[in-house]
Amino acid sequence: MPVLLPKSRLRQQAQPAGARTAAMADHAVIIAGGGPTGLMLAAELALANVDVAVVERRSNQDLIGTRAGGLHARTIEILDQRGVADRFLREGQITQLAGFAWTRLDISDLPTRHAYGLVLRQSHIERILAGWVEELAVPVYRGFEVTGFAQDETGIDVVLSGGETLRANYLVGCDGGRSLVRKAVGIDFAGFDPTLSNLMAEVEMRDAPAFGLRHDALGFHGLSKTESGRVLVVVTEATLDRTGEPTLRDLSEALVAVYGTDFGLENPAWISRFTDAARQAVSYRKGRVLLAGDAAHIHHSVGGQGLNTGVQDAVNLGWKLAQVVNRMSPDSLLDTYHAERHPVAARVLQNAMAQIALLRRGDDGLKAARDAVAELLAMDQPRQRFGAMMSGLDIHYDLGEGHALLGRRMPDLDLTVEGQKLRLFTLLHGARGVLLGFGKPGGIDITPWADRIGVINADYDGPWELPALGPVAAPDAVLVRPDGHVAWVGDEGQRGLAEALARWFGAAAAT
């Protein structure tokens, strides 16, 4: 349990190694929850020089249980945009991770530098993210939880467990599917009740387990070997009646119902229960409170999309919140976070529910539907389309009519800048926008926004191609947002550029 400290001592306790030790002022942003979404958001804000702090109930970053098991291609791209992808790639196993209802989807022919997934347990993902956040000198209040808050016209008072109060401009709930922040601010969590319940556990077994995946009338089940040599169990329970903390007896009975034996299971490291409930916050924002990750959306883990969607939420929100906090953009910019990310998660919920429906072995008609889907996904175009969807490579924000690049992620092109070879993603390491011109040097003038974005004149003579779309026309210039999505495509005439700059980077500065 945390010990309540005077505010000055509490803040000093939260300082990571190497951070400033002077008396800490109230934070601009407080993040409730130090999981992958909260840590990624903290890093994004710190890169933009925002005073951000994380409140995390765990005393350290240790994680009990397996939880998420990998990173999809788009998430790896995001980490590459920040210059930290290698930290994850060194520790994980590159593989073709994308799939739909147990049909593997090879994405190796999609146009991206990272045409693969990465098998890496959430415990490792969190540890690496936490190390990066510590390097960025973000204070973390460990052993505390956000228990309440009150917002007014000038800020928000955030109450921590034990009664300590911190003042901030904004509070972001990254505190999971049972989010206290979401409940306290009164945002509805609409969706669908569970139709099945799964148990997941890491155990030892005296008898040889039947490794592999299977599905039946109950649902789907699997046994696999973990890094520690234990057995990872995923099994669907026969009933939804059992709730709360699962027991070894619950797990044994579920295994017997499926396999006819529990394989002499013993010594569980952990046991967890989860369902296929699919819910989404009706709004990702209410005043000074925002939601991201599981606090904003939950769904079944099939397809491994939850952690990835949360990290991508953080990258969409981070630069926008930084622009508002740093008084470059109006508060209304935050409304685009919901407008862009809510449809993305809604689509994830939809495909997760579709996969669960296909995986439940019912009558012959359902089996026929599953076989038909598998046959369809064996064809190149459907495989590429679904592979891009399940790996996050096809995410498109509706920024209006125009070039095919508009609203989509910018490819990591091999550019030539002033005679030097340069990867485009290196231009995004600092989480700043960049205006890329492919015409004559000096052809585009953005002096009023020069303090907010970079301007690069580059040469590129390779193909322009996007996942799920294929070849697209080569642009003369593009405005790339800090999250890697294209905000404007134009020519040297600069038509619409000033409007795009004002929309995403604030009003023009006086010159």
XYZ file of C-alpha atoms in Angstrom:
511
model
C 0.000 0.000 0.000
C 1.286 3.497 -0.737
C 2.178 5.789 2.117
C 0.655 9.262 1.870
C 3.424 11.826 1.653
C 3.434 15.584 1.630
C 3.094 16.770 -1.967
C 6.728 17.841 -2.221
C 7.957 14.435 -0.995
C 5.464 12.569 -3.169
C 6.734 14.416 -6.214
C 10.347 13.840 -5.244
C 9.615 10.119 -4.860
C 8.205 10.034 -8.383
C 11.360 11.413 -9.992
C 13.144 8.831 -12.181
C 16.899 8.529 -12.245
C 18.440 11.582 -13.847
C 15.311 13.718 -13.564
C 15.261 17.201 -12.158
C 15.001 17.311 -8.360
C 13.768 20.859 -7.843
C 10.326 21.322 -6.307
C 7.903 20.095 -8.936
C 5.064 22.265 -10.170
C 1.640 20.867 -10.983
C 1.766 18.770 -14.133
C 0.317 19.741 -17.477
C -0.920 16.180 -18.060
C -1.496 13.283 -15.688
C -1.846 9.782 -17.112
C -3.746 7.229 -15.034
C -2.159 3.867 -15.766
C 1.369 2.828 -16.668
C 0.663 -0.003 -19.094
C 1.700 0.094 -22.776
C -0.809 2.804 -23.729
C 0.027 5.062 -20.796
C 3.771 4.639 -21.251
C 3.602 5.345 -24.989
C 1.525 8.460 -24.367
C 3.978 9.633 -21.705
C 6.862 9.262 -24.156
C 4.999 11.136 -26.893
C 4.252 14.044 -24.572
C 7.778 14.128 -23.171
C 9.214 14.320 -26.705
C 7.055 17.423 -27.178
C 8.405 18.975 -23.952
C 5.135 18.579 -22.053
C 5.277 18.215 -18.266
C 3.616 14.814 -17.964
C 3.433 12.351 -15.080
C 2.152 8.777 -14.818
C 0.186 7.371 -11.868
C 0.618 3.585 -11.662
C -0.744 1.302 -8.943
C 2.068 -1.259 -9.317
C 5.204 -0.591 -7.284
C 7.313 -1.685 -10.272
C 6.759 -2.653 -13.900
C 6.496 -6.380 -13.164
C 3.486 -7.992 -14.797
C 1.752 -11.139 -13.613
C 0.467 -13.212 -16.502
C 1.140 -13.375 -20.227
C -1.479 -10.971 -21.576
C -0.612 -9.599 -25.021
C 1.937 -11.543 -27.000
C 3.201 -9.368 -29.801
C 3.421 -6.250 -31.921
C 1.836 -5.855 -35.328
C 3.490 -4.194 -38.305
C 1.932 -0.750 -37.849
C 2.982 -0.596 -34.197
C 6.543 -1.516 -35.175
C 6.420 1.291 -37.751
C 5.331 3.724 -35.028
C 8.216 2.692 -32.789
C 10.546 3.031 -35.786
C 9.225 6.578 -36.331
C 10.491 7.364 -32.842
C 13.817 5.611 -33.275
C 13.216 2.858 -30.713
C 11.998 -0.091 -32.807
C 15.361 -1.857 -32.561
C 14.975 -2.138 -28.792
C 11.948 -4.353 -29.334
C 13.222 -6.181 -32.412
C 16.344 -7.288 -30.522
C 14.276 -9.079 -27.899
C 11.373 -10.464 -29.918
C 10.955 -13.051 -32.636
C 10.040 -11.790 -36.108
C 7.223 -13.847 -37.583
C 4.121 -13.654 -39.739
C 1.817 -12.777 -36.869
C -1.300 -11.498 -38.627
C -4.299 -13.794 -38.851
C -8.068 -13.901 -39.053
C -10.038 -16.605 -37.231
C -6.929 -18.815 -37.076
C -6.180 -18.362 -40.762
C -2.616 -17.081 -41.011
C -2.180 -14.052 -43.252
C 1.251 -13.656 -44.796
C 1.928 -9.910 -45.151
C 5.524 -10.258 -46.350
C 4.615 -8.831 -49.769
C 2.966 -5.682 -48.400
C 4.835 -2.405 -49.052
C 6.359 -1.645 -45.654
C 9.813 -1.931 -44.144
C 8.254 -4.067 -41.417
C 6.186 -6.620 -43.317
C 5.909 -8.907 -40.311
C 4.875 -9.084 -36.681
C 6.983 -9.487 -33.566
C 6.364 -12.163 -30.945
C 7.164 -10.430 -27.662
C 5.302 -10.797 -24.382
C 3.668 -7.758 -22.834
C 5.944 -7.971 -19.808
C 8.939 -7.323 -22.084
C 7.097 -4.650 -24.086
C 6.259 -2.762 -20.889
C 9.793 -3.080 -19.528
C 11.303 -1.604 -22.702
C 8.730 1.212 -22.838
C 9.299 1.989 -19.143
C 13.042 2.222 -19.750
C 12.458 4.693 -22.586
C 10.090 6.758 -20.431
C 12.711 6.848 -17.681
C 15.312 8.120 -20.159
C 12.872 10.901 -21.041
C 12.728 11.857 -17.334
C 8.981 11.317 -16.921
C 8.016 11.090 -13.230
C 5.996 8.013 -12.283
C 3.942 7.894 -9.073
C 4.217 4.191 -8.275
C 2.016 2.509 -5.691
C -0.775 5.032 -6.229
C -4.071 5.052 -8.116
C -6.300 7.828 -9.363
C -9.397 7.600 -7.181
C -11.254 10.754 -8.218
C -11.018 14.158 -9.813
C -12.823 17.450 -10.264
C -12.432 19.644 -13.312
C -13.111 23.332 -13.716
C -12.496 26.030 -16.314
C -8.776 26.265 -15.643
C -7.734 22.705 -14.863
C -8.424 19.454 -13.087
C -7.675 18.302 -9.536
C -6.695 14.626 -9.506
C -7.049 12.708 -6.242
C -4.691 9.800 -5.585
C -5.234 6.870 -3.261
C -4.501 8.080 0.254
C -5.933 11.535 -0.405
C -3.063 13.316 -2.157
C -4.233 15.786 -4.837
C -2.360 16.888 -7.934
C -3.357 19.715 -10.274
C -3.175 19.293 -14.053
C -4.486 20.727 -17.286
C -5.675 17.334 -18.540
C -6.169 13.803 -17.236
C -5.918 10.792 -19.553
C -7.435 7.503 -18.432
C -5.234 4.621 -19.574
C -6.418 2.525 -16.644
C -7.874 -0.504 -18.391
C -11.251 -1.968 -19.228
C -12.633 -1.330 -15.741
C -11.394 2.270 -15.935
C -12.236 4.319 -12.860
C -11.529 7.460 -14.883
C -14.131 6.531 -17.489
C -16.730 5.639 -14.858
C -16.071 8.727 -12.754
C -16.392 11.139 -15.673
C -19.641 9.476 -16.726
C -18.806 8.216 -20.218
C -20.992 5.289 -21.273
C -19.298 2.029 -22.259
C -21.681 0.767 -24.908
C -21.522 -2.592 -26.616
C -22.243 -6.261 -26.257
C -22.310 -8.652 -23.303
C -20.087 -11.752 -23.360
C -21.115 -14.939 -25.102
C -18.144 -17.007 -23.911
C -15.615 -17.070 -21.096
C -11.972 -18.096 -21.437
C -9.483 -19.138 -18.808
C -5.806 -18.453 -19.407
C -3.090 -19.782 -17.141
C 0.565 -20.727 -16.906
C 0.944 -24.070 -15.140
C 2.988 -27.213 -14.796
C 1.573 -30.568 -15.947
C 2.609 -34.010 -14.732
C 1.319 -35.685 -17.903
C 2.252 -34.850 -21.491
C -0.149 -32.115 -22.701
C -1.873 -32.176 -26.084
C -0.061 -29.167 -27.548
C -1.814 -27.263 -30.303
C -5.085 -25.493 -31.057
C -8.593 -26.895 -31.351
C -12.163 -25.676 -31.380
C -15.517 -27.299 -30.643
C -19.076 -26.431 -29.674
C -17.841 -24.651 -26.537
C -15.313 -22.449 -28.266
C -11.560 -22.637 -28.884
C -8.716 -23.995 -26.806
C -4.950 -24.258 -26.925
C -1.914 -25.570 -25.063
C 1.597 -24.296 -25.766
C 5.003 -24.207 -24.124
C 6.180 -20.940 -22.542
C 9.647 -19.427 -22.282
C 9.937 -20.863 -18.753
C 9.060 -24.376 -19.856
C 5.623 -24.228 -18.276
C 2.416 -24.793 -20.213
C 0.303 -21.853 -21.368
C -3.350 -22.869 -21.264
C -6.219 -21.135 -23.051
C -9.547 -22.914 -22.641
C -13.186 -21.913 -23.105
C -15.400 -22.560 -20.108
C -18.666 -24.469 -20.436
C -20.643 -21.715 -18.730
C -20.740 -17.964 -18.262
C -22.040 -18.355 -14.722
C -18.627 -18.254 -13.064
C -17.183 -14.815 -12.515
C -14.494 -13.283 -10.365
C -11.073 -14.703 -9.617
C -10.702 -18.177 -11.184
C -9.377 -21.127 -9.189
C -7.264 -24.168 -9.989
C -10.443 -26.236 -9.729
C -12.143 -24.035 -12.371
C -9.214 -24.614 -14.708
C -9.151 -28.357 -14.062
C -12.870 -28.725 -14.762
C -12.597 -26.695 -17.975
C -9.710 -28.845 -19.237
C -11.536 -32.091 -18.410
C -14.617 -30.869 -20.289
C -12.532 -30.314 -23.432
C -9.693 -32.866 -23.290
C -11.125 -35.488 -20.933
C -8.211 -34.846 -18.552
C -6.446 -31.950 -16.854
C -3.044 -33.501 -17.635
C -2.187 -33.469 -13.932
C -1.993 -29.686 -13.813
C -0.297 -28.171 -10.771
C 1.643 -25.182 -9.492
C -0.100 -22.385 -11.420
C 1.990 -19.219 -11.781
C -1.249 -17.342 -12.462
C -4.791 -17.899 -13.714
C -6.982 -15.262 -15.354
C -10.482 -15.122 -16.816
C -11.575 -13.020 -19.788
C -14.587 -12.910 -22.086
C -15.561 -11.793 -25.563
C -17.462 -8.754 -24.282
C -17.122 -5.963 -26.844
C -17.554 -2.431 -25.527
C -16.473 1.033 -26.565
C -16.623 4.420 -24.885
C -19.263 6.508 -26.655
C -16.888 9.452 -26.421
C -13.120 9.487 -25.963
C -13.271 12.892 -24.339
C -15.308 14.790 -21.795
C -13.904 18.222 -20.977
C -10.389 17.848 -19.619
C -10.620 14.061 -19.379
C -9.625 11.764 -22.240
C -9.539 7.978 -22.613
C -7.136 5.692 -24.454
C -6.438 1.985 -24.775
C -8.616 -0.521 -22.932
C -10.264 2.322 -21.020
C -11.782 3.338 -24.365
C -12.425 -0.077 -25.908
C -12.395 -3.769 -24.988
C -12.839 -6.874 -27.103
C -11.650 -10.459 -27.253
C -7.917 -10.988 -27.638
C -8.297 -12.947 -30.892
C -6.037 -11.387 -33.500
C -3.840 -9.710 -30.868
C -5.188 -6.229 -31.602
C -5.787 -4.751 -28.135
C -2.325 -3.589 -27.076
C -1.526 -2.438 -30.601
C -4.707 -0.373 -30.877
C -3.963 1.251 -27.518
C -0.396 2.208 -28.462
C -1.715 3.686 -31.698
C -4.339 5.649 -29.710
C -1.491 7.151 -27.704
C 0.427 8.264 -30.779
C -2.656 9.890 -32.294
C -3.476 11.706 -29.057
C -0.003 12.639 -27.863
C 1.014 15.279 -30.388
C -2.457 16.840 -30.395
C -2.522 17.144 -26.622
C 0.989 18.591 -26.729
C -0.063 21.220 -29.274
C -2.944 22.286 -27.015
C -0.912 22.258 -23.793
C 1.864 24.234 -25.467
C -0.755 26.749 -26.680
C -0.008 26.231 -30.330
C -3.463 24.873 -31.185
C -6.959 25.475 -29.816
C -8.603 22.985 -27.471
C -10.868 21.872 -30.331
C -7.947 19.958 -31.873
C -8.550 17.297 -29.203
C -11.941 16.545 -30.737
C -10.168 15.092 -33.774
C -8.762 12.365 -31.504
C -12.218 10.842 -31.020
C -13.185 11.499 -34.630
C -10.168 9.561 -35.924
C -9.655 6.804 -33.371
C -13.233 5.846 -32.472
C -13.932 4.373 -35.952
C -10.646 2.441 -35.830
C -11.548 0.686 -32.574
C -15.136 0.139 -33.740
C -13.737 -1.780 -36.697
C -11.504 -3.827 -34.378
C -14.518 -4.743 -32.234
C -16.401 -5.767 -35.347
C -13.684 -8.042 -36.717
C -13.058 -9.575 -33.272
C -16.729 -10.503 -32.960
C -16.718 -11.932 -36.483
C -13.702 -14.089 -35.678
C -15.262 -15.433 -32.479
C -18.416 -16.337 -34.381
C -16.378 -18.257 -36.966
C -14.269 -20.053 -34.371
C -17.208 -21.566 -32.531
C -17.895 -24.958 -33.987
C -21.634 -25.192 -34.322
C -23.734 -26.652 -37.079
C -22.546 -27.663 -40.544
C -23.496 -24.248 -41.887
C -21.012 -22.478 -39.610
C -18.249 -24.905 -40.553
C -19.024 -24.267 -44.213
C -18.799 -20.494 -43.608
C -15.442 -20.903 -41.871
C -14.102 -23.032 -44.724
C -15.342 -20.475 -47.270
C -13.597 -17.629 -45.437
C -10.373 -19.630 -45.254
C -10.557 -20.338 -48.999
C -11.200 -16.669 -49.735
C -8.240 -15.571 -47.617
C -5.970 -17.913 -49.540
C -6.414 -15.611 -52.569
C -3.878 -12.801 -52.895
C -6.127 -9.752 -52.896
C -8.334 -10.761 -49.922
C -5.225 -11.935 -48.029
C -3.521 -8.602 -48.579
C -6.640 -6.621 -47.640
C -7.277 -8.570 -44.448
C -3.565 -8.765 -43.666
C -3.334 -4.976 -43.875
C -6.412 -4.640 -41.653
C -5.255 -7.077 -38.975
C -1.752 -5.570 -38.847
C -2.976 -1.965 -38.754
C -1.311 -1.056 -42.044
C -4.507 0.087 -43.745
C -5.666 2.609 -41.125
C -7.090 5.656 -42.859
C -8.349 8.823 -41.201
C -11.053 10.685 -43.088
C -9.428 14.022 -43.909
C -11.622 14.724 -46.896
C -11.379 14.123 -50.610
C -8.079 14.208 -52.406
C -4.954 12.194 -53.122
C -4.883 8.541 -51.997
C -2.165 9.402 -49.455
C -4.384 11.866 -47.601
C -5.181 10.530 -44.121
C -3.047 7.421 -44.581
C 0.320 6.602 -43.090
C 3.341 7.956 -44.924
C 5.619 5.220 -46.327
C 9.162 5.042 -44.967
C 10.839 6.160 -48.180
C 14.571 6.022 -48.865
C 15.176 9.704 -49.560
C 18.141 11.656 -50.802
C 18.542 14.947 -48.934
C 21.403 17.261 -49.876
C 23.222 14.329 -51.434
C 22.843 12.114 -48.369
C 20.709 8.965 -48.083
C 18.035 9.318 -45.402
C 15.085 7.210 -44.286
C 11.894 9.216 -43.992
C 11.057 7.814 -40.543
C 14.210 9.384 -39.112
C 12.586 12.769 -39.748
C 9.845 11.837 -37.246
C 12.063 10.781 -34.339
C 11.380 14.022 -32.498
C 7.577 13.680 -32.847
C 7.335 16.839 -34.966
C 5.526 17.333 -38.236
C 7.464 17.642 -41.469
C 6.721 19.196 -44.846
C 8.394 17.254 -47.623
C 8.902 18.804 -51.024
C 9.966 16.728 -54.019
C 10.397 19.656 -56.375
C 12.845 22.529 -56.585
C 14.600 23.509 -53.330
C 12.938 26.439 -51.630
C 9.724 26.014 -53.551
C 7.527 25.993 -50.441
C 7.484 28.766 -47.834
C 5.987 28.075 -44.396
C 7.753 30.770 -42.392
C 4.802 31.393 -39.998
C 4.947 27.716 -38.875
C 8.720 27.257 -38.988
C 8.922 26.807 -35.198
C 6.492 23.858 -35.292
C 7.415 21.693 -38.259
C 10.471 20.833 -40.278
C 10.832 21.497 -43.993
C 12.801 19.083 -46.153
C 13.477 19.171 -49.877
C 14.196 15.632 -50.994
C 14.656 13.432 -54.014
C 12.949 10.081 -54.343
C 12.859 7.938 -57.462
C 11.278 4.744 -56.167
C 7.697 3.470 -56.335
C 4.822 4.973 -54.383
C 2.750 2.108 -52.997
C 0.392 1.631 -50.054
C -0.839 -1.550 -48.346
C -4.286 -2.670 -49.558
C -4.291 0.074 -52.227
C -1.250 -0.672 -54.326
C 0.496 1.969 -56.485
C -0.502 5.621 -56.028
C 0.456 8.758 -57.906
C 3.698 10.432 -56.854
C 2.997 13.757 -55.078
C 4.954 16.973 -55.444
C 4.742 17.692 -51.703
C 3.281 16.183 -48.542
C 2.618 17.460 -45.027
C 3.222 14.630 -42.566
C 1.794 14.869 -39.061
C 3.869 13.750 -36.051
C 1.914 10.467 -35.975
C 3.069 9.640 -39.512
C -0.243 10.305 -41.255
C -0.428 12.590 -44.274
C -2.344 15.822 -43.621
C -1.938 17.492 -47.029
C -0.828 16.509 -50.501
C -0.140 19.197 -53.056
C 2.025 20.773 -55.642
C 4.327 23.760 -55.706
C 1.256 25.986 -55.970
C 0.648 25.259 -52.256
C -3.137 25.263 -52.697
C -4.740 24.338 -49.350
C -1.430 24.181 -47.504
C -2.003 27.183 -45.240
C -5.396 25.791 -44.225
C -3.892 22.367 -43.449
C -1.070 23.924 -41.425
C -3.526 26.022 -39.416
C -5.821 23.048 -38.836
C -3.131 20.722 -37.506
C -0.419 23.057 -36.199
C -2.295 26.143 -35.046
C -2.706 29.664 -36.360
C 0.155 31.262 -38.229
C 2.665 33.061 -36.031
C 3.146 36.778 -36.555
C 6.123 37.529 -38.781
